[in-house]
C-alpha atoms as a printed R data frame, in Angstrom:
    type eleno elety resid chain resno       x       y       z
1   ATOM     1    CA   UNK     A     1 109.102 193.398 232.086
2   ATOM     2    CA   UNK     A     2 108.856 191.196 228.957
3   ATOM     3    CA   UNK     A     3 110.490 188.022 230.087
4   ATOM     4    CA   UNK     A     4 112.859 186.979 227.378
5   ATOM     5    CA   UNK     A     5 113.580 183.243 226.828
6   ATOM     6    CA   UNK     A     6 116.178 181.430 229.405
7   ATOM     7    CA   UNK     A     7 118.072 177.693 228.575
8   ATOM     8    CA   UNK     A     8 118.630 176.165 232.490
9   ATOM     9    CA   UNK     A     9 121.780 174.001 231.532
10  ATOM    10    CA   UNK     A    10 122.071 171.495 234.729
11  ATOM    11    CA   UNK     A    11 124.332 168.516 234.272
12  ATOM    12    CA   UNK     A    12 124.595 165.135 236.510
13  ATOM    13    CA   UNK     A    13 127.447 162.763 236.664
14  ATOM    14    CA   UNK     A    14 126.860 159.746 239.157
15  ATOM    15    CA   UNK     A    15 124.997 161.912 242.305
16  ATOM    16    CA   UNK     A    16 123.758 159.033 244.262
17  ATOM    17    CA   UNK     A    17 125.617 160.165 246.973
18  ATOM    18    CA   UNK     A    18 123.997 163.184 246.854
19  ATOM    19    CA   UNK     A    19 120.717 162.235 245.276
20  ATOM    20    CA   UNK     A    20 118.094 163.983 247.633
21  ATOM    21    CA   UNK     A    21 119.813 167.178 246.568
22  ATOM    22    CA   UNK     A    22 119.249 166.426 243.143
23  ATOM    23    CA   UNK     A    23 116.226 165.750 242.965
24  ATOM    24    CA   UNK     A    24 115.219 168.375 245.074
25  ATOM    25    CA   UNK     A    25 117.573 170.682 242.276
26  ATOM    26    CA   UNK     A    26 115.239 169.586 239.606
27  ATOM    27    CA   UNK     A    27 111.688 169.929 241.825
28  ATOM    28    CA   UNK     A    28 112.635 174.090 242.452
29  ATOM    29    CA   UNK     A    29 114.199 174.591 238.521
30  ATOM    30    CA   UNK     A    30 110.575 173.021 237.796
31  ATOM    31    CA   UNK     A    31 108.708 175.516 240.396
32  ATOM    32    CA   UNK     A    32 110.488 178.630 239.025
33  ATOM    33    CA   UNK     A    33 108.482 181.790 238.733
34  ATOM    34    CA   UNK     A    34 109.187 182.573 235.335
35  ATOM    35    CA   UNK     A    35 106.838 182.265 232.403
36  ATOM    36    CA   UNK     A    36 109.370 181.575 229.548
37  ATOM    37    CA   UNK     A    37 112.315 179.305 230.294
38  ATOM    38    CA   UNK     A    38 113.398 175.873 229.154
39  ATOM    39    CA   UNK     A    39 115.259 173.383 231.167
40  ATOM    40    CA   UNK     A    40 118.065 171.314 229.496
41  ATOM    41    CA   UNK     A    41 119.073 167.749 231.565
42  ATOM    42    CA   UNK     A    42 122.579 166.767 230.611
43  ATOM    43    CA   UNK     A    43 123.725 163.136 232.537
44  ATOM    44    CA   UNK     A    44 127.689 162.489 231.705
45  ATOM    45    CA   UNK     A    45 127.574 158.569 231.516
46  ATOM    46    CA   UNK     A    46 126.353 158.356 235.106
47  ATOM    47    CA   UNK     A    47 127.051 154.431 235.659
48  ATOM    48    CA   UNK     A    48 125.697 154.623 239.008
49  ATOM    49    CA   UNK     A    49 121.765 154.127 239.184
50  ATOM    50    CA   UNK     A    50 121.250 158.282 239.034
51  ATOM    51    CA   UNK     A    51 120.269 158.609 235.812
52  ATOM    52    CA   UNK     A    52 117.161 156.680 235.986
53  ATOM    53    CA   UNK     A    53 116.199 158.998 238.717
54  ATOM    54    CA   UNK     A    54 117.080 161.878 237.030
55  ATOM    55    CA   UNK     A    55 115.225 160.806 233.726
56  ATOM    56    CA   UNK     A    56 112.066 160.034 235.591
57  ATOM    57    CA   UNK     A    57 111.995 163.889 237.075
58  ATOM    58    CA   UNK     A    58 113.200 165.102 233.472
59  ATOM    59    CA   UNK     A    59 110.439 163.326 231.457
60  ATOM    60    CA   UNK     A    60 107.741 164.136 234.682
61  ATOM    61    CA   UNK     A    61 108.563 167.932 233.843
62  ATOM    62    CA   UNK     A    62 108.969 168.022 230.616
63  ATOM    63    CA   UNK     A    63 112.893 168.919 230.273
64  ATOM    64    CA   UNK     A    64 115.225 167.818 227.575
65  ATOM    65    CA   UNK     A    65 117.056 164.956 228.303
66  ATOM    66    CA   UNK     A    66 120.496 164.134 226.828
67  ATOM    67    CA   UNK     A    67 122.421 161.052 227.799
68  ATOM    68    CA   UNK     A    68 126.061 161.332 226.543
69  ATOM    69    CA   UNK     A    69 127.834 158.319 226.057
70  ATOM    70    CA   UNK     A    70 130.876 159.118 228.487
71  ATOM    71    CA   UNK     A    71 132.317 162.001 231.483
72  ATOM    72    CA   UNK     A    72 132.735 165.241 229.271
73  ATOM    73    CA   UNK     A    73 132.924 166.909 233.138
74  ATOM    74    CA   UNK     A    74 131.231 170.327 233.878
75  ATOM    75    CA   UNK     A    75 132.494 171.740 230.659
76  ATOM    76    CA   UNK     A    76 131.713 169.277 227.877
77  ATOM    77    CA   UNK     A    77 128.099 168.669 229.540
78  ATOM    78    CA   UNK     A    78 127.170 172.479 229.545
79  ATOM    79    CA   UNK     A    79 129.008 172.609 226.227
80  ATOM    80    CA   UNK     A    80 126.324 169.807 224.847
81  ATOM    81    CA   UNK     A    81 123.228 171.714 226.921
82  ATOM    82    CA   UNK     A    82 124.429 174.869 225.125
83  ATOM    83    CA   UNK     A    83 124.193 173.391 221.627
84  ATOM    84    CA   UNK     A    84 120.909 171.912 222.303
85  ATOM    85    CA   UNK     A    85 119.644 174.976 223.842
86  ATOM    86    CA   UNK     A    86 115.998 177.028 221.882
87  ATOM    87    CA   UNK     A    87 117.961 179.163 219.139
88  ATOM    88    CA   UNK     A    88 115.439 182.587 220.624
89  ATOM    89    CA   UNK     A    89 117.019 181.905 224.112
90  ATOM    90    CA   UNK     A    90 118.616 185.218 225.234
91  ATOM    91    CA   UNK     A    91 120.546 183.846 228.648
92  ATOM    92    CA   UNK     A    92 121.678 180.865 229.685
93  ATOM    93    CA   UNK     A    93 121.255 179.722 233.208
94  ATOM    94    CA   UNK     A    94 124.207 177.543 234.479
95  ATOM    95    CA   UNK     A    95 122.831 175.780 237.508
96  ATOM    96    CA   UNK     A    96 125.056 173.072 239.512
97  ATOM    97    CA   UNK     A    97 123.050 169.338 240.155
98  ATOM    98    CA   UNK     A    98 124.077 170.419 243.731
99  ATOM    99    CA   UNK     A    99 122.582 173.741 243.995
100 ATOM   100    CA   UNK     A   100 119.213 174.681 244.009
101 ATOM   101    CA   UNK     A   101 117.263 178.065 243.073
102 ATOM   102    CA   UNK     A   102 114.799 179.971 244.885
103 ATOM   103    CA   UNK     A   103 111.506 180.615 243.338
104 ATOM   104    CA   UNK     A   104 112.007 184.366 242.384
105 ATOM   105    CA   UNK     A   105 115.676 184.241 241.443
106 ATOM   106    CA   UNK     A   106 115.682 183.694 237.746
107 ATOM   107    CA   UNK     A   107 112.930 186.760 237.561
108 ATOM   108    CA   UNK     A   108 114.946 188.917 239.718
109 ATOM   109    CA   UNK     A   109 118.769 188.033 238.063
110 ATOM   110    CA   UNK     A   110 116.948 188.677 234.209
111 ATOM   111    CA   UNK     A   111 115.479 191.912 235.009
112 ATOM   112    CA   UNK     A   112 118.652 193.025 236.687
113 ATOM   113    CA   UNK     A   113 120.391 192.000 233.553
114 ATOM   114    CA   UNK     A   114 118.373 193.202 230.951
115 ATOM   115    CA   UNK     A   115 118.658 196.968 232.618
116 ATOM   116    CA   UNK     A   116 121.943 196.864 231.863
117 ATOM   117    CA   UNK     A   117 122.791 195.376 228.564
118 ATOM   118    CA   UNK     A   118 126.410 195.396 229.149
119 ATOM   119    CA   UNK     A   119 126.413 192.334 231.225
120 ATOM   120    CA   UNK     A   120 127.524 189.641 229.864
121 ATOM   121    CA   UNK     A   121 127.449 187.404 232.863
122 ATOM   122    CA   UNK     A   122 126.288 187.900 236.847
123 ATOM   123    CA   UNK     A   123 125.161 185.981 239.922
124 ATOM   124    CA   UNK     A   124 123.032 186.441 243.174
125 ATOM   125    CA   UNK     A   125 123.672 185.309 246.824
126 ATOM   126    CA   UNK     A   126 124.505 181.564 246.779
127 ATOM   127    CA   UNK     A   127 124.065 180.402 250.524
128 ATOM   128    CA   UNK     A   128 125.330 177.325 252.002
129 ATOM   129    CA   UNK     A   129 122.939 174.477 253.944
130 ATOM   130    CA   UNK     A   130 123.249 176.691 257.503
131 ATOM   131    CA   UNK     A   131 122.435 179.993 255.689
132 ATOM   132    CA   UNK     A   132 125.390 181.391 255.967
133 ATOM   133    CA   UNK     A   133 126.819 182.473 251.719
134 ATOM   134    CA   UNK     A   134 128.696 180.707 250.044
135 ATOM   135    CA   UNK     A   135 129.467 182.510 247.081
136 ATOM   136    CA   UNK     A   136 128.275 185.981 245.875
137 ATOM   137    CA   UNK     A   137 130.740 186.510 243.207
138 ATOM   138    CA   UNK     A   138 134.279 185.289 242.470
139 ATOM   139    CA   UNK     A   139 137.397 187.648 242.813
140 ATOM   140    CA   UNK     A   140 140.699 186.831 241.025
141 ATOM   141    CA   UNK     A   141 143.874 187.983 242.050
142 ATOM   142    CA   UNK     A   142 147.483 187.860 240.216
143 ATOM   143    CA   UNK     A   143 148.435 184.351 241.227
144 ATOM   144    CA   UNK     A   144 145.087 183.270 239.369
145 ATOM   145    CA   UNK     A   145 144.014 182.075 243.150
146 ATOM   146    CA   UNK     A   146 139.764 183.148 243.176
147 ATOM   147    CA   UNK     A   147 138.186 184.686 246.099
148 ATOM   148    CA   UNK     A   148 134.982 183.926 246.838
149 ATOM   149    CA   UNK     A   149 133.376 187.288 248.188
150 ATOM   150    CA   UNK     A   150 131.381 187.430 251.429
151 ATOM   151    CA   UNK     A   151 131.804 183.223 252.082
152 ATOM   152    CA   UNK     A   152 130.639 182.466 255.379
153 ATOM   153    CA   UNK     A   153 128.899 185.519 256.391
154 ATOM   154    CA   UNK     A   154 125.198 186.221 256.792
155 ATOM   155    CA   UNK     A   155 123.533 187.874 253.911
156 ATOM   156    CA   UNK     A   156 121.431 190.611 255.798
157 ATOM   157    CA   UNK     A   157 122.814 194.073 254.791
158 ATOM   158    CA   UNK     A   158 124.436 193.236 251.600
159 ATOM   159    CA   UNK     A   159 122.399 194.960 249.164
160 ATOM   160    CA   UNK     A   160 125.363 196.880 246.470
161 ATOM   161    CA   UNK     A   161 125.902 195.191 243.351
162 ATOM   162    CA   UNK     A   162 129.641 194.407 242.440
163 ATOM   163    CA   UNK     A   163 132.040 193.927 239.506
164 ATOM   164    CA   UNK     A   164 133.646 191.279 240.055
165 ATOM   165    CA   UNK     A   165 135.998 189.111 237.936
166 ATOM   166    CA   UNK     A   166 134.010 186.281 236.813
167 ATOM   167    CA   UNK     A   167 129.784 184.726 238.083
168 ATOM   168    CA   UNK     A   168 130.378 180.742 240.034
169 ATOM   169    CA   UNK     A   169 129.126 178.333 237.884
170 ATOM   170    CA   UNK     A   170 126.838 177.100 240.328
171 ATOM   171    CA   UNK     A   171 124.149 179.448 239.664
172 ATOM   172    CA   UNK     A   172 125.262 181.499 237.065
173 ATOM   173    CA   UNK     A   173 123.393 183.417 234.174
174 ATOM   174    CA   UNK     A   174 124.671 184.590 230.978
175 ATOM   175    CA   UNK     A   175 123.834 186.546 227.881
176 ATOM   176    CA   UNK     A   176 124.215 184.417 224.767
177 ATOM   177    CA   UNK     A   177 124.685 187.342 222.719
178 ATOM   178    CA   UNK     A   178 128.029 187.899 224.921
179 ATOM   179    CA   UNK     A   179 129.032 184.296 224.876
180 ATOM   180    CA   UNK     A   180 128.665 184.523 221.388
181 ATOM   181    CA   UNK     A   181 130.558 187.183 220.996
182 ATOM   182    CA   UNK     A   182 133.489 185.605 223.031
183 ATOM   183    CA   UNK     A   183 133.818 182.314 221.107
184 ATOM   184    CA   UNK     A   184 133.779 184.259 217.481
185 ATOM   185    CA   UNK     A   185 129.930 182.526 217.002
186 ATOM   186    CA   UNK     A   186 130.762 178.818 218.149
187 ATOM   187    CA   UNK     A   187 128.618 177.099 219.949
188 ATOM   188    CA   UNK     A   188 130.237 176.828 223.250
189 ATOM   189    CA   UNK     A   189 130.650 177.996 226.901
190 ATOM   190    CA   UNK     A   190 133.645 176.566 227.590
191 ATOM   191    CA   UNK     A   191 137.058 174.745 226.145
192 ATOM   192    CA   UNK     A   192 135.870 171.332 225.876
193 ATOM   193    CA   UNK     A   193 139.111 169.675 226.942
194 ATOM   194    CA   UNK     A   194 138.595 171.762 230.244
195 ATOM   195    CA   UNK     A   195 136.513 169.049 231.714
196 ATOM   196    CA   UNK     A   196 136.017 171.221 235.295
197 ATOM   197    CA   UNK     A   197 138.305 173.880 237.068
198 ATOM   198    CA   UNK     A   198 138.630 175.588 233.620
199 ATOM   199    CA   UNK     A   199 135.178 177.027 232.861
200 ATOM   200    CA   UNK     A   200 134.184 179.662 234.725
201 ATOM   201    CA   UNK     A   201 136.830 181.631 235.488
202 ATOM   202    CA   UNK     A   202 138.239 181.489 231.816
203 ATOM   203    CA   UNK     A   203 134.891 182.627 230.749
204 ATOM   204    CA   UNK     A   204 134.648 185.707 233.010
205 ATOM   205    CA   UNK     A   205 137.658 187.167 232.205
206 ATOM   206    CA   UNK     A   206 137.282 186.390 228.257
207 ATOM   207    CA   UNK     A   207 133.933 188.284 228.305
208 ATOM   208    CA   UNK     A   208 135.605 191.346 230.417
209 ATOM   209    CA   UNK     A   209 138.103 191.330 227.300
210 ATOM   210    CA   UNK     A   210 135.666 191.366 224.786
211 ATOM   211    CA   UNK     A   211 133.963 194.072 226.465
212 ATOM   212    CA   UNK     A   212 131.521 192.826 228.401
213 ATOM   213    CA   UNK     A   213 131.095 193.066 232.076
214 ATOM   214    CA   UNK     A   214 130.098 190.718 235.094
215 ATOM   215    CA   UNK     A   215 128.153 191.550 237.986
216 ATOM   216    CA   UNK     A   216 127.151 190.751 241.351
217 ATOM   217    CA   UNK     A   217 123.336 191.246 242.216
218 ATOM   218    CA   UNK     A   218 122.054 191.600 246.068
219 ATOM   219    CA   UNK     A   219 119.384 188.615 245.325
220 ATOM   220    CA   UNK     A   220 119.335 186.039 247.414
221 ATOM   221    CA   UNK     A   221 118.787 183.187 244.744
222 ATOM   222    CA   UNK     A   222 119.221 179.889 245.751
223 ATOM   223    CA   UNK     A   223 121.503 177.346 248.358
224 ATOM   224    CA   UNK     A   224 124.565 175.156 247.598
225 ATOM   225    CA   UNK     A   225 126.606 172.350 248.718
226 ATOM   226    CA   UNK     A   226 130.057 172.918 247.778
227 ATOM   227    CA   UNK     A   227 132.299 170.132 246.661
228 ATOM   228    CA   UNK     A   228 130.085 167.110 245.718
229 ATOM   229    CA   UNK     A   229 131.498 166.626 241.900
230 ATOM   230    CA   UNK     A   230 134.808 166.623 242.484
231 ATOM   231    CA   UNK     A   231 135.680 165.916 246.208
232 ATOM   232    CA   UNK     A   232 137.423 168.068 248.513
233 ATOM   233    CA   UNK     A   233 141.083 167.157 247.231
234 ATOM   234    CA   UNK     A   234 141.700 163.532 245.693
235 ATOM   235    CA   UNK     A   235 143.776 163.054 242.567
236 ATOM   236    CA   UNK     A   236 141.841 163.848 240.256
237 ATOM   237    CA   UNK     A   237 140.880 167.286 241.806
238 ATOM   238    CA   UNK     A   238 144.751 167.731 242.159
239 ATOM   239    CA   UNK     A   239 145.477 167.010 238.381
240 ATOM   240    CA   UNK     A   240 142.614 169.334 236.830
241 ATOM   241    CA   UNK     A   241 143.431 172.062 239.198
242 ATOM   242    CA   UNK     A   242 147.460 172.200 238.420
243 ATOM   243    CA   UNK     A   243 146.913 171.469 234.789
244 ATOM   244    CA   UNK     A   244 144.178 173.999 234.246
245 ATOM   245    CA   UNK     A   245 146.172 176.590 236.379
246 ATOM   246    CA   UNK     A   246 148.892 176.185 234.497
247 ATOM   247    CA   UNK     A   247 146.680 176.487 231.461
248 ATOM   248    CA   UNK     A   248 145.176 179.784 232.678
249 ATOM   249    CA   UNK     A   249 148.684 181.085 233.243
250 ATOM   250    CA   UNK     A   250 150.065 180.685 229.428
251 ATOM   251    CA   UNK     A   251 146.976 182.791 228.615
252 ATOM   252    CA   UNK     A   252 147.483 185.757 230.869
253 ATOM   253    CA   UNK     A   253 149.233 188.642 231.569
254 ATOM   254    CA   UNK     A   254 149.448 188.895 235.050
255 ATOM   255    CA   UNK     A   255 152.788 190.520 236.145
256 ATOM   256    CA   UNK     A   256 153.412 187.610 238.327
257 ATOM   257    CA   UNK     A   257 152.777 185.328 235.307
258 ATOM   258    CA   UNK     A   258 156.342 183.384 236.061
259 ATOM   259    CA   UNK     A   259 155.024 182.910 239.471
260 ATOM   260    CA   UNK     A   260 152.030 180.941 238.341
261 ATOM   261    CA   UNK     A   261 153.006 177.417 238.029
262 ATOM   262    CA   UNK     A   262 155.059 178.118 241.943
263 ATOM   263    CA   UNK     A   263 151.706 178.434 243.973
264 ATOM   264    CA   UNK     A   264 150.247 175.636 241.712
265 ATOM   265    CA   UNK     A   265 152.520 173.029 242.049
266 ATOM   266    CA   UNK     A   266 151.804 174.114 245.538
267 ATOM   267    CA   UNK     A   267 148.664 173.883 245.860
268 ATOM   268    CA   UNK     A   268 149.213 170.055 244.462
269 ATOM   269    CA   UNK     A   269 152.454 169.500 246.209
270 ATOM   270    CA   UNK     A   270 150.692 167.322 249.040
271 ATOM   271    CA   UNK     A   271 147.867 165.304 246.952
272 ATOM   272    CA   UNK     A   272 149.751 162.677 244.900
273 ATOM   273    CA   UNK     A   273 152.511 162.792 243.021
274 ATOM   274    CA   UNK     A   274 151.121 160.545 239.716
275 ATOM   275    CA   UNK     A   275 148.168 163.529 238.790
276 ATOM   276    CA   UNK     A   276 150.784 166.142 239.142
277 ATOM   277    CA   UNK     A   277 153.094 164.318 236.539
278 ATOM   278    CA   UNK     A   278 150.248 163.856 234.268
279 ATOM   279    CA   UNK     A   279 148.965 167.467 235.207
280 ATOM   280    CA   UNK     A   280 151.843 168.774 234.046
281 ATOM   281    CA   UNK     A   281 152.331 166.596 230.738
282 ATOM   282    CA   UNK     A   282 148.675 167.149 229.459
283 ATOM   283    CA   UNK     A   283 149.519 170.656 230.026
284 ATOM   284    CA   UNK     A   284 152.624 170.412 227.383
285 ATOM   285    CA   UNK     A   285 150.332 168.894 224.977
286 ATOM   286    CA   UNK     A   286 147.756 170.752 225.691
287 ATOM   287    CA   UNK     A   287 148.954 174.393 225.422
288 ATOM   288    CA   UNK     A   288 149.494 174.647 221.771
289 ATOM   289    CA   UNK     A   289 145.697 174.750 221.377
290 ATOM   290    CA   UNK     A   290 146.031 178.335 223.367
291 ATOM   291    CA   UNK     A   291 148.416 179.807 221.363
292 ATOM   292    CA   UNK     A   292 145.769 182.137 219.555
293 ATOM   293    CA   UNK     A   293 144.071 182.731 222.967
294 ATOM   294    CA   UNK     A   294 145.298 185.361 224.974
295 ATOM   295    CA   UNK     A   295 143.737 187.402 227.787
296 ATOM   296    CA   UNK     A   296 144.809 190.669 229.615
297 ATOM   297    CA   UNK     A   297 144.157 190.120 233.058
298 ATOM   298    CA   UNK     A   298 143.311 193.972 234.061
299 ATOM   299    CA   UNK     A   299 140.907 194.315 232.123
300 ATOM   300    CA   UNK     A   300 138.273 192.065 234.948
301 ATOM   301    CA   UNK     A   301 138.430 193.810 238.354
302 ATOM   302    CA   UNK     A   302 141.446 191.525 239.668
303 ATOM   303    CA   UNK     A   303 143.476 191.757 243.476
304 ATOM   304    CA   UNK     A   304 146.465 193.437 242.511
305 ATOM   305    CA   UNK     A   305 149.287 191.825 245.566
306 ATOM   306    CA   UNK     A   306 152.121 193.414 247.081
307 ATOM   307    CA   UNK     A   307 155.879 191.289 247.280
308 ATOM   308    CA   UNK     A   308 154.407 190.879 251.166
309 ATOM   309    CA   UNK     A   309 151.317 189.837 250.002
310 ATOM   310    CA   UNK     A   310 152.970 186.994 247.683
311 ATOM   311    CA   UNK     A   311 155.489 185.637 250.810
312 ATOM   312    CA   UNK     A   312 152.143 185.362 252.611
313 ATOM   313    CA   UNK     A   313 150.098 183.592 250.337
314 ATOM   314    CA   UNK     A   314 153.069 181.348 249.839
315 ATOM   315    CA   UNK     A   315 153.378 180.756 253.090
316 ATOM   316    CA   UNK     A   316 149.585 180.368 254.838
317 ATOM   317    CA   UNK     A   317 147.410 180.416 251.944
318 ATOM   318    CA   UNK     A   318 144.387 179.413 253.608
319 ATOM   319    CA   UNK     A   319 144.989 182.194 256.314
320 ATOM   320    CA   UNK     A   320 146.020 184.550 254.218
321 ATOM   321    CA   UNK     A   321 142.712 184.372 251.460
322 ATOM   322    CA   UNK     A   322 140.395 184.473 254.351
323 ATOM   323    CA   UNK     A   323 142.344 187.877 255.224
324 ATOM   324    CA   UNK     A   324 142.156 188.966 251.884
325 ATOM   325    CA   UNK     A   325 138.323 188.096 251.827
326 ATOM   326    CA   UNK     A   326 137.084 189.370 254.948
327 ATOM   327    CA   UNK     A   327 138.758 193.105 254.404
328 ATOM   328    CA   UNK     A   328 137.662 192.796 250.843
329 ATOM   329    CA   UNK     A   329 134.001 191.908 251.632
330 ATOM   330    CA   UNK     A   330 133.948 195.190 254.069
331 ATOM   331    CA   UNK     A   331 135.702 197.360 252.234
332 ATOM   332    CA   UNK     A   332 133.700 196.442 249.081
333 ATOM   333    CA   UNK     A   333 130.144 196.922 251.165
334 ATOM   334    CA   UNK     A   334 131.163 200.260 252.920
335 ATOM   335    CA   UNK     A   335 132.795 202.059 249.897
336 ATOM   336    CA   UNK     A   336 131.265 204.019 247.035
337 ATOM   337    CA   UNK     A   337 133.073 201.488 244.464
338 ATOM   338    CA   UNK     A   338 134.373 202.271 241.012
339 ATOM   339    CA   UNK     A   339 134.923 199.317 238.652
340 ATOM   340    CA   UNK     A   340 138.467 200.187 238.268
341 ATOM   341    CA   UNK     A   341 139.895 201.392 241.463
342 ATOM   342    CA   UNK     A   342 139.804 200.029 245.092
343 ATOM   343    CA   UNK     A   343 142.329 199.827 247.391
344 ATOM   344    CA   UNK     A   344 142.591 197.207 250.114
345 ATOM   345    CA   UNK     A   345 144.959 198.119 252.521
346 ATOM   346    CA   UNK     A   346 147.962 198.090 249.737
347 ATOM   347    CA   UNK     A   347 146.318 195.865 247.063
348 ATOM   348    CA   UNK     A   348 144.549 197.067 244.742
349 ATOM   349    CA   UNK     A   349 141.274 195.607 242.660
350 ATOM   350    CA   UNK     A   350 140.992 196.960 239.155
């Protein structure tokens, strides 16, 4: 295979807390078996000490360095890697300061990729720090809740590759042709007023509607702590989340569309009331800017839901989407799958 060029976008934001696992990000990007890539360092601000660290590894390797002057969050940092990325790049490699890659994963995800040139963006086997996965594609369903397929299970015998509605960010890689394509030539990944829990999701389903797929590979290609940006649920988790939700659900088509902003306020609900005030307000302003964006859900391989399904998710959420992603993770490994029809009990992914 000729290896075409690939821009590693990692941004940092005041890791400390985490800093062993950044560095130790940085060390395997730089020990990737790939002969043509370039690695672009993004720090949001950090006010923290981190960025000293970081620009030590950065300048030790060789990586472009940019220091932006405040927080642009997951999507205004990848938006400013993007920009700076080498112009001959053909993919873009969106890898989280918390996750790191394996050595052969970037080889393995490109030559998947370029054998099928209707990918616009895929992922491998993301595993957690016991081995167990943690993500190996994201599923969407008609509430706009995601799925993360095969969480928590042990990767040995998963070897189909998937559809599936949109790569995790963590370790994701994309064709800049298609990302071109989606944003009409600008140079972006992402909304910039995103900031994080708008990225990519919005981005899978934009490239399944401009014709462009996204795939699931059986590569094992890296490990990742989950929930080391943002928390595990304090305000500003809670405001992003309902805002962006609510965002998502102007946009789409979904035939529970009126549903939407229901099972986000209630995701919220028990968080703080002050983000989901000024969730809901930014959203107000906010939506105008959509008004000339508009997605059709079906086109991505989505979880259609049944009225029963709904009352349950309303109900036990947590319950009910480890349900929904155990018999989808079996059905989806023991069933010749079309990109357009699978059944799951009575829901449906198309």
């Amino acid at each position: 295979m000729a290896f075409p060029k690939a821009s590693i976008l990692w941004v940092n934001y005041n890791s400390m807390n985490f800093i062993n696992i950044v560095t130790d990000s940085l060390k395997e990007i730089a020990n990737l078996d790939y002969p043509n890539y370039e690695v672009i360092v993004v720090d949001n601000g950090s006010t923290d000490g981190s960025f000293a660290v970081i620009r030590e590894l950065a300048e030790r390797n060789n990586f472009k360095l940019i220091r932006l002057n405040k927080n642009l969050g997951f999507t205004g940092g990848n938006n400013a890697g993007f920009r700076a990325r080498d112009k001959d790049s053909k993919y873009v490699v969106l890898i989280n300061n918390d996750a790191i890659p394996f050595q052969n994963s970037l080889e393995e995800l490109v030559e998947l990729m370029e054998n099928e040139e209707d990918v616009g963006g895929a992922q491998g086997i993301i595993l957690d720090f016991n081995g167990l996965i943690d993500r190996a594609g994201m599923m969407m369903d008609e509430v706009l809740a995601s799925h993360p397929l095969f969480r928590g299970r042990s990767p040995i015998g998963i070897n189909k590759p998937l559809a599936i509605t949109y790569p995790s960010g963590a370790f994701a890689v994309y064709r800049v042709k298609a990302v071109l394509d989606v944003w009409h030539g600008k140079e972006k990944l992402f909304f910039d007023f995103g900031f994080g829990y708008f990225d990519d999701n919005v981005l899978g389903l934009q490239l399944w509607n401009h014709g462009w797929k996204c795939k699931f590979y059986p590569v094992i290609s890296g490990k990742h702590r989950q929930s080391t940006s943002f928390g595990k649920a304090g305000p500003l988790r809670a405001y992003l989340s309902l805002r962006n939700a609510l965002l998502l659900g102007s946009m789409v088509n979904s035939r529970y569309k009126g549903l939407i902003p229901a099972f986000a306020l209630r995701d919220s609900m028990p968080r703080a009331f002050r983000p989901i005030s000024r969730a809901i307000s930014d959203f107000l302003r906010l939506r105008p800017l959509l008004e000339d964006y508009r997605l059709d859900l079906y086109k991505a391989p989505v979880i259609r839901l049944s009225l029963e399904d709904l009352i349950k998710l309303m109900g036990l959420r947590r319950k009910f989407t480890a349900e929904i992603g155990r018999k989808l993770s079996t059905l989806l490994q023991n069933t010749e799958v079309t990109e357009t029809n699978l059944r799951i009990g009575g829901n449906l992914v198309s």
